Short mmCIF file of C-alpha atoms and ligand atoms in Angstrom, two decimals:
data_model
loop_
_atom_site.label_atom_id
_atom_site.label_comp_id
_atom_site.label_asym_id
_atom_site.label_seq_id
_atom_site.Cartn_x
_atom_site.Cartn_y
_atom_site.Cartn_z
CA UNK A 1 0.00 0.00 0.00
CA UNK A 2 1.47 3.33 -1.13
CA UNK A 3 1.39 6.16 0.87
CA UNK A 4 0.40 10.07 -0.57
CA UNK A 5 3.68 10.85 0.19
CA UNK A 6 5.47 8.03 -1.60
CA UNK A 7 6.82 8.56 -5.29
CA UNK A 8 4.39 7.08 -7.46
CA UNK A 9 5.92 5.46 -11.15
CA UNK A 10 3.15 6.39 -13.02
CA UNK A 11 3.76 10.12 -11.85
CA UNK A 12 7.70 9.99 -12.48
CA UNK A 13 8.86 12.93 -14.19
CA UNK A 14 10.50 10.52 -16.29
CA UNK A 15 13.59 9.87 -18.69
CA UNK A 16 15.66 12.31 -19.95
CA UNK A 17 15.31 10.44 -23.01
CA UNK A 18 11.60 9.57 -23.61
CA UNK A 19 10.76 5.83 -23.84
CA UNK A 20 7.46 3.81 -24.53
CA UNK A 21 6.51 1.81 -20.77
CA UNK A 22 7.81 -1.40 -20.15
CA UNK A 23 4.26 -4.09 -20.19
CA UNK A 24 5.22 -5.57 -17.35
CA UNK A 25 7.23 -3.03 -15.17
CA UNK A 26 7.15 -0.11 -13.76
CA UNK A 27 9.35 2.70 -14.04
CA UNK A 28 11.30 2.44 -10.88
CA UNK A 29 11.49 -1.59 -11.33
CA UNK A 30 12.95 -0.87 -14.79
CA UNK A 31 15.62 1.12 -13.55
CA UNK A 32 16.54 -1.26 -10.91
CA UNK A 33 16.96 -3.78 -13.37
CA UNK A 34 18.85 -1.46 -15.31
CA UNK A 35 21.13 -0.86 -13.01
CA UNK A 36 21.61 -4.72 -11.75
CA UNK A 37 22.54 -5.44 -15.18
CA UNK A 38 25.18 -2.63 -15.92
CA UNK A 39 29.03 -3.21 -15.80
CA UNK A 40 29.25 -0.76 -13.12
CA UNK A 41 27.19 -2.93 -11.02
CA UNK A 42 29.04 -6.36 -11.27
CA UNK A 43 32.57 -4.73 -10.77
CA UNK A 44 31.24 -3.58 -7.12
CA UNK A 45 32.25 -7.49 -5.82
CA UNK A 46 36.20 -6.29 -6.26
CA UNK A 47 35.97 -2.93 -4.93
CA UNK A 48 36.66 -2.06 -0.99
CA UNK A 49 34.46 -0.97 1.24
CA UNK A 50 36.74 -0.72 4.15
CA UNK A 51 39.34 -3.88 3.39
CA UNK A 52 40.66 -4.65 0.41
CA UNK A 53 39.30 -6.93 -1.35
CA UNK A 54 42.23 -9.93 -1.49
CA UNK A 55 42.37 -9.13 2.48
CA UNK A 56 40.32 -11.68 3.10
CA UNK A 57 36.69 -13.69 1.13
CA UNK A 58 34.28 -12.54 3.90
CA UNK A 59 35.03 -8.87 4.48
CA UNK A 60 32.10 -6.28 2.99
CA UNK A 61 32.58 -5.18 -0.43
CA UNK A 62 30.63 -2.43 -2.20
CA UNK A 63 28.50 -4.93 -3.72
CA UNK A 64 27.25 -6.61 -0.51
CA UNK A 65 27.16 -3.16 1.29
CA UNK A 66 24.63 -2.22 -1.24
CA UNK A 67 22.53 -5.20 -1.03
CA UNK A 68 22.86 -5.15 2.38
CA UNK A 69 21.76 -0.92 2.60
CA UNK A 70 19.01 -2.46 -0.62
CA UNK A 71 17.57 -4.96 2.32
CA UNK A 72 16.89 -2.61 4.95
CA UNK A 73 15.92 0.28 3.03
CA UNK A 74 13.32 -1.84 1.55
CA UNK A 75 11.85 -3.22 4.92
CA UNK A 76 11.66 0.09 6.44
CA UNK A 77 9.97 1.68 2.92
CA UNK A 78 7.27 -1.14 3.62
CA UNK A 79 6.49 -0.20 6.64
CA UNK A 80 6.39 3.30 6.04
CA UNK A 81 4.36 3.14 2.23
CA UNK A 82 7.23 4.09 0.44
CA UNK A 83 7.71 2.40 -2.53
CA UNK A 84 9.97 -0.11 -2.41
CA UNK A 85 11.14 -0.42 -6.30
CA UNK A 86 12.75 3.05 -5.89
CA UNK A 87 14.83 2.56 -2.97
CA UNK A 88 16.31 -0.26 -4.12
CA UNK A 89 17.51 0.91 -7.17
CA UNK A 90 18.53 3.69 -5.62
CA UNK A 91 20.24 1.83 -2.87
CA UNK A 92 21.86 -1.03 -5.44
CA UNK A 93 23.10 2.74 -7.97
CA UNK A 94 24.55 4.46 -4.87
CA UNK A 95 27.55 3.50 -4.38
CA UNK A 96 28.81 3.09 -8.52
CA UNK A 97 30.95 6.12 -8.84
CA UNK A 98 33.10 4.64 -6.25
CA UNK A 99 37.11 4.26 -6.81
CA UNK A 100 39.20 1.27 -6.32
CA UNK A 101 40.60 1.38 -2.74
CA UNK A 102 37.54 3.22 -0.85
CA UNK A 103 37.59 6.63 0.26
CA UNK A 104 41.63 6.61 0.14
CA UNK A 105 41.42 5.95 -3.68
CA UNK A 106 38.54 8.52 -4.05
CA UNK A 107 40.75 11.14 -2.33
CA UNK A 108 43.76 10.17 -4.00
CA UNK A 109 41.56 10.81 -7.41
CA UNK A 110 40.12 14.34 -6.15
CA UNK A 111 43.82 15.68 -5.63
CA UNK A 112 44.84 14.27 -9.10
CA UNK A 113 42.15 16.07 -10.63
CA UNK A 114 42.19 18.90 -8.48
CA UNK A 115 43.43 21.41 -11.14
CA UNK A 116 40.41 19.56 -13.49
CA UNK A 117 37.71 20.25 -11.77
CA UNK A 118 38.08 17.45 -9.06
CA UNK A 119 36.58 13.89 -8.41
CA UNK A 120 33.66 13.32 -5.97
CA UNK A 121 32.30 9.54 -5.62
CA UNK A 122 28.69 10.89 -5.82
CA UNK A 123 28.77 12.73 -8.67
CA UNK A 124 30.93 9.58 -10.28
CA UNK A 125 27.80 7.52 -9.66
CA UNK A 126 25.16 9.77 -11.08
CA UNK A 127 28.00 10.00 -14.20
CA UNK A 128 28.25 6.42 -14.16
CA UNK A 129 24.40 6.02 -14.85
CA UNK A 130 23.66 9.24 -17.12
CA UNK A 131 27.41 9.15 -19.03
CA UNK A 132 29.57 6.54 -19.10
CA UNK A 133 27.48 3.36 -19.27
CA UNK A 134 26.90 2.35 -23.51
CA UNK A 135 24.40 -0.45 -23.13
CA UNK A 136 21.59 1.09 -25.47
CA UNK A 137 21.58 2.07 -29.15
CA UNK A 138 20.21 5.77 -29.01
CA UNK A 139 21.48 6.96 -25.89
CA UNK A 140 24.69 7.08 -23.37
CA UNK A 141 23.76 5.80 -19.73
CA UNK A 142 20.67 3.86 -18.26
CA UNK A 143 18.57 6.76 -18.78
CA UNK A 144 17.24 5.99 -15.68
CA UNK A 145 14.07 8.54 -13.89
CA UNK A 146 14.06 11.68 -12.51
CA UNK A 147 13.53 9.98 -8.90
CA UNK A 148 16.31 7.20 -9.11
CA UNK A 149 18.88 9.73 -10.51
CA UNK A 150 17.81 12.35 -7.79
CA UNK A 151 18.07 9.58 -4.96
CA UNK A 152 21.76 9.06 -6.55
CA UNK A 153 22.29 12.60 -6.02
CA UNK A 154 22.96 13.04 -2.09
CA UNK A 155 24.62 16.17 -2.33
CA UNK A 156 26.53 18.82 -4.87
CA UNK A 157 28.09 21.84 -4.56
CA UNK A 158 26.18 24.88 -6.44
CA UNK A 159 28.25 25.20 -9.39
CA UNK A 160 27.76 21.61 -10.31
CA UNK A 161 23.83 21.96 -8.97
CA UNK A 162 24.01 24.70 -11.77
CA UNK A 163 25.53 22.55 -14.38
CA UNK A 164 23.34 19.60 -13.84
CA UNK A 165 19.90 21.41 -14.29
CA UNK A 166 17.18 19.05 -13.16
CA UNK A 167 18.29 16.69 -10.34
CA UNK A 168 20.42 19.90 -9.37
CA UNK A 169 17.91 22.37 -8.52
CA UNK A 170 17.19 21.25 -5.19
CA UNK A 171 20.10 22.07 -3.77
CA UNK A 172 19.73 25.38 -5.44
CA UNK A 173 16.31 25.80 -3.50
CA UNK A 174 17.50 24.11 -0.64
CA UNK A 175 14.47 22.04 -1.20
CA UNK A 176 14.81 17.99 -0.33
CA UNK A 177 14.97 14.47 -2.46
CA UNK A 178 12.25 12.22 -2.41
CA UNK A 179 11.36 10.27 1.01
CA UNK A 180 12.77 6.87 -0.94
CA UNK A 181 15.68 9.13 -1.56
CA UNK A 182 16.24 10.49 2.15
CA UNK A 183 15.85 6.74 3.33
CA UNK A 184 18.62 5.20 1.40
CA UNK A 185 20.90 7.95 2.87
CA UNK A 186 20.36 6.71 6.27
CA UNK A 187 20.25 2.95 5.42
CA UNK A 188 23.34 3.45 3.99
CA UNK A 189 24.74 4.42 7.93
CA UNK A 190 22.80 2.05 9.18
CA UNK A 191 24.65 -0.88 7.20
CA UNK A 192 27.88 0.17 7.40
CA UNK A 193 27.97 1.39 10.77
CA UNK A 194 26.66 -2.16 11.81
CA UNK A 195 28.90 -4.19 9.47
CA UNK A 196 32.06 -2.30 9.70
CA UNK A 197 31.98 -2.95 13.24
CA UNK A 198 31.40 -6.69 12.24
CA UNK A 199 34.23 -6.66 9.87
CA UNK A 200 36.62 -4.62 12.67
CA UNK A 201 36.30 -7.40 14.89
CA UNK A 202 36.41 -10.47 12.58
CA UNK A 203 39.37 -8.83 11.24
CA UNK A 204 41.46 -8.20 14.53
CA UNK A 205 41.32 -4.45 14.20
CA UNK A 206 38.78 -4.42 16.69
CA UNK A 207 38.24 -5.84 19.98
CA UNK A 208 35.18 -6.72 21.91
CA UNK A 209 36.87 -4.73 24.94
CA UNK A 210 37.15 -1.60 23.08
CA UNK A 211 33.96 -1.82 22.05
CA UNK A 212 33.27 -1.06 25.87
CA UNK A 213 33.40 2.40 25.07
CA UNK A 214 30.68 2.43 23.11
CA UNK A 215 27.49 3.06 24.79
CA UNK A 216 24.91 1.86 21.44
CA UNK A 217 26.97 -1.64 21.52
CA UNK A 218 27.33 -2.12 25.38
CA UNK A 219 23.49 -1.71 25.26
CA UNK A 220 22.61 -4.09 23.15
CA UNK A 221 25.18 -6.29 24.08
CA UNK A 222 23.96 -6.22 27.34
CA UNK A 223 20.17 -6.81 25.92
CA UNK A 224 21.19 -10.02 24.90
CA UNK A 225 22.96 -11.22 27.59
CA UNK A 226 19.95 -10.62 29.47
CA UNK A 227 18.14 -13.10 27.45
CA UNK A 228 20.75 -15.53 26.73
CA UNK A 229 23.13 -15.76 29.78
CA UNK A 230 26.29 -17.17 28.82
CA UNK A 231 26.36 -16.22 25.72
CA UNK A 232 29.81 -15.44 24.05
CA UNK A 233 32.18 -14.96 21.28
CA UNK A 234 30.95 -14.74 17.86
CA UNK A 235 27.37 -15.77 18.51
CA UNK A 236 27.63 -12.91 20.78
CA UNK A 237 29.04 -10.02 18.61
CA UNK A 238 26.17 -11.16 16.04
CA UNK A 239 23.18 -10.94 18.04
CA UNK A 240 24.60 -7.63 19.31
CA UNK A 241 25.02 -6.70 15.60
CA UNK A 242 21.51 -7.91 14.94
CA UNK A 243 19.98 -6.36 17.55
CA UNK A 244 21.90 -3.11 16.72
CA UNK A 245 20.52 -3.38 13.44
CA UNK A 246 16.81 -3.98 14.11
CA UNK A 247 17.01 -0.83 16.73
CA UNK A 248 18.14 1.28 14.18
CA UNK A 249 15.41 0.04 11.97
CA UNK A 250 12.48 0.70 14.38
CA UNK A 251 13.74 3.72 15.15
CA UNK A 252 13.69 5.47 12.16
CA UNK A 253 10.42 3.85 11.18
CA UNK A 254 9.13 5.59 15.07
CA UNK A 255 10.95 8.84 14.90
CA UNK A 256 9.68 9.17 10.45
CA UNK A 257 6.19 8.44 11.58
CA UNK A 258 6.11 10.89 13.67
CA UNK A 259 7.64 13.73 11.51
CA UNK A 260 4.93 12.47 9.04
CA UNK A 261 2.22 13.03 11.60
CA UNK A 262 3.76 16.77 12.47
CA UNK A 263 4.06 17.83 9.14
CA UNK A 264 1.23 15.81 6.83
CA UNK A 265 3.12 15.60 3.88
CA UNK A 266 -0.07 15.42 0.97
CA UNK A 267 2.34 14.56 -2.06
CA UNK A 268 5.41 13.31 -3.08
CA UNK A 269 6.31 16.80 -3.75
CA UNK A 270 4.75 18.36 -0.48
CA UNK A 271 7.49 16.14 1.45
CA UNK A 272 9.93 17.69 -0.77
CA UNK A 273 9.26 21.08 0.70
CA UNK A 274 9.26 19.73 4.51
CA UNK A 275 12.67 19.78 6.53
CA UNK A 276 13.80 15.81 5.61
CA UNK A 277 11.59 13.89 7.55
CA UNK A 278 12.68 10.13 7.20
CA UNK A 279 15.08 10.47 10.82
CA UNK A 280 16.38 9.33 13.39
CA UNK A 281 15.75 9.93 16.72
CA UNK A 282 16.95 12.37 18.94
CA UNK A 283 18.86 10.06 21.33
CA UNK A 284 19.89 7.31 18.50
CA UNK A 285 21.17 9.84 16.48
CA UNK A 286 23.57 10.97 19.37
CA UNK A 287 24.47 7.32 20.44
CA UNK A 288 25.17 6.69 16.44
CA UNK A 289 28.11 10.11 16.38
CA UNK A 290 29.59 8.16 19.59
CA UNK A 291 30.03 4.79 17.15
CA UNK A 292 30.66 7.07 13.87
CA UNK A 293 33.84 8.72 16.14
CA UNK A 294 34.75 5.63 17.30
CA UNK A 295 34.69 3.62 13.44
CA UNK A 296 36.59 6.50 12.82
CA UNK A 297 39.49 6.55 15.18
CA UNK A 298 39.84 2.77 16.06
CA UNK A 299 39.07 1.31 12.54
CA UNK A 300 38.94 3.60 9.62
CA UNK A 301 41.99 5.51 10.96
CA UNK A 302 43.83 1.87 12.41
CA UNK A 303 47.38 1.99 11.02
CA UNK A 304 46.76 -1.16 9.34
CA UNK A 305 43.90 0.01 7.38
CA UNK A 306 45.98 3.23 6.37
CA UNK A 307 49.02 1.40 5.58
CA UNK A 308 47.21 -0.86 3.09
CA UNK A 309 44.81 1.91 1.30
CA UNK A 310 47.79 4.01 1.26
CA UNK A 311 49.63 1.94 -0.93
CA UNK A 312 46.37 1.92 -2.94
CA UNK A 313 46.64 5.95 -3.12
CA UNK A 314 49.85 5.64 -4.59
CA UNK A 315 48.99 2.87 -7.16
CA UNK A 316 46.03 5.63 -8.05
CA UNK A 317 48.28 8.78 -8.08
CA UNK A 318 50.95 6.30 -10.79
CA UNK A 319 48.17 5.43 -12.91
CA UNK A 320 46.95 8.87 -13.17
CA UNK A 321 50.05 9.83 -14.30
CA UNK A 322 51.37 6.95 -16.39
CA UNK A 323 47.83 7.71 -18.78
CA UNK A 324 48.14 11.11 -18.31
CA UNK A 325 51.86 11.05 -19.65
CA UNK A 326 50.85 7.99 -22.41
CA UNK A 327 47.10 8.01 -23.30
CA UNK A 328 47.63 5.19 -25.54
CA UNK A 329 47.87 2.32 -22.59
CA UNK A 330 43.90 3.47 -22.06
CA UNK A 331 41.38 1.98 -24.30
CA UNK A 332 41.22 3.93 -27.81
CA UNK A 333 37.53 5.75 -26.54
CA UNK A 334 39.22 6.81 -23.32
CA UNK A 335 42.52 7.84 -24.94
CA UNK A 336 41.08 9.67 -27.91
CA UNK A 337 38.29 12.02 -25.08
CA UNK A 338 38.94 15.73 -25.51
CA UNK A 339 38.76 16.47 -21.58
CA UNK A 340 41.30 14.07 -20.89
CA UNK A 341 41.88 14.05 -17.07
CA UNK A 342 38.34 13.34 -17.29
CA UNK A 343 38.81 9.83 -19.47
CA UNK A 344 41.87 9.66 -17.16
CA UNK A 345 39.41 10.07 -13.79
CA UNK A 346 36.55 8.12 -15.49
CA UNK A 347 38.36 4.87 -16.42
CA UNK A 348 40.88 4.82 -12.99
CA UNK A 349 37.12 4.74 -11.20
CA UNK A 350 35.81 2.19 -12.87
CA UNK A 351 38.76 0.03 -11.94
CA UNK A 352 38.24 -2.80 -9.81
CA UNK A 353 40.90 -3.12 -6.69
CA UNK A 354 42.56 -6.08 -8.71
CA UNK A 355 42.42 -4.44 -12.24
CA UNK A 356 43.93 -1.03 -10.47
CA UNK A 357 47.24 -3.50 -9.30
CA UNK A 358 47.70 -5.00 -12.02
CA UNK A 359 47.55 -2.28 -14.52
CA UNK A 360 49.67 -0.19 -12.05
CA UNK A 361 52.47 -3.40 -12.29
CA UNK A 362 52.04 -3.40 -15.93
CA UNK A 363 52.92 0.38 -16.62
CA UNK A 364 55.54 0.84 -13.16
CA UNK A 365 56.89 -2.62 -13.21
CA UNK A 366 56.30 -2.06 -9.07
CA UNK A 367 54.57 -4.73 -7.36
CA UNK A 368 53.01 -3.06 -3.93
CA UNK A 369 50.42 -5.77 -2.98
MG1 MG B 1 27.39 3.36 0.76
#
């Protein structure tokens, strides 16, 4: 059951390129499939989340993060009305403009095109979808909707806001995305904030005592101790996880009801206008900032973790330059582009980790992993 506030298909404001509808589909099922079946899309299983990828089989990578941030945003857009088609292929596009190597390769990227204009992950994505994927005979991209490529968009600065008209304006007005849109932003925290600390510990990075210090873990933790004395070890760390999870989950479903009920959003485009209303509450929110800082200092920021994506800046910052210096190692579309630290920027990001090393051994003769 759709709510009045959900995005309705058969009310998208459509394609940028105009196409007859699908029998069978609708429009925001269409672009999901779209976007499961684009080579952006499949090379997500050898790019890092937070470990590289060869660090070990079970760690995240971006393609189970976004099935994993697909899964919840779903079950809390069914329980809210929202329609569930859109924030998945929202959730499964979001993360496609990512670099090899996580954020270090994505920041790595942004200094080697800093004189170009930069490199920003979300912007990559919503390229990745209008630009660079040639899957259809008449047009570049998915041509996906208005509300999928919007959802994609989580934030701009206003001289690209400018330059992308449409799913720019908003920030322009300082008006918001849909509620699908708004929902995939925050069960994007909510997955990795629960499986990065998964991956921390299973890894060694992270330690059940640390985790002490964190008051949103101790809690649950101590929730299901309560109900399952004795419990330890990994059976432990996942129910905590799980329960972590579900909290979340219920929360936001809680604190968005509410903020529906206060500000009786009649349309799609009424909740637009409202402050962003999908939310946490109050008190999770704060408990989450105490996990974020502590993701941030213990894992993200763990010299381990630096050491390794480090060496992946550098293998980014050499391939930059090695196609820069020699566009003729780069495919013959890529090398023959008329911006090209763009082509440069556009095919480094759509390396996998893997492809990244061994192209970088190929042109340096350097082998750093
Ligand atoms: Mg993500």
């Amino acid at each position: 059951m759709l709510a009045p506030y959900a995005s309705d298909p058969s009310a998208s404001r459509g394609r940028r390129y105009p196409e007859a509808p699908a029998p069978t589909r609708n429009e925001y099922q269409r672009d999901r499939d779209r976007i499961v079946h684009s080579t952006a899309f499949r090379r997500l299983v050898y790019k890092t989340q937070v470990f590289l990828n060869h660090e070990g089989d079970l760690f995240r990578t971006r393609l189970t993060h976004s099935l994993e941030v697909a899964q919840l945003a779903r079950s809390i857009a069914r329980s809210l009305g929202l329609h569930e088609d859109l924030v998945e292929a929202i959730a499964l596009a979001h993360d496609l403009g990512h670099t090899p190597f996580g954020h270090a390769g994505q920041d790595a990227l942004h200094q080697c095109m800093r004189e170009y204009g930069g490199f920003e992950h979300n912007l990559q994505s919503l390229r990745v979808v209008d630009e660079l994927e040639e899957r259809y005979p008449a047009f570049n991209g998915l041509n996906l909707t208005f509300e999928t490529r919007e959802g994609i968009l989580k934030h701009c600065s206003r001289a690209d806001a400018q330059r992308l008209g449409d799913v720019g304006r908003r920030f322009l007005e300082r008006a918001q995305p849909s509620l699908e849109a708004q929902l995939c932003n925050l069960a994007d925290e909510i997955a990795y904030n629960a499986h990065d600390v998964d991956d921390g510990v299973r890894s060694g990075l992270l330690t059940m005592e640390q985790l002490e210090a964190v008051p949103i873990f101790v809690r649950y933790r101590d929730d299901a101790l309560r109900e399952h004395p004795g419990l330890g070890g990994r059976r432990l760390l996942f129910e905590t996880i799980r329960r972590m999870l579900s909290g979340q989950v219920y929360d936001v479903i809680d604190a968005t009801r509410a903020a529906l009920a206060e500000h009786q959003p009649g349309s799609a485009d009424a909740a637009r206008r409202c402050p962003p209303l999908v939310r946490f509450s109050h008190a999770m929110a704060a408990e989450l900032q105490v996990l974020k800082r502590f993701l941030r200092t213990h894992l993200y920021r763990h010299p381990q973790v630096v050491e390794t994506t480090g060496r992946g800046q550098r293998v980014v910052r050499e391939l930059f330059a090695a196609y820069r210096d020699d566009p003729s190692q780069m495919p013959p579309d890529y090398a023959a582009a008329e911006d090209l630290p763009r082509a440069v920027a556009d095919y480094i990001a759509g390396m996998t980790d893997r492809f990244a090393i061994r192209e970088h051994e190929r042109l340096t003769g350097l082998r750093l992993f």
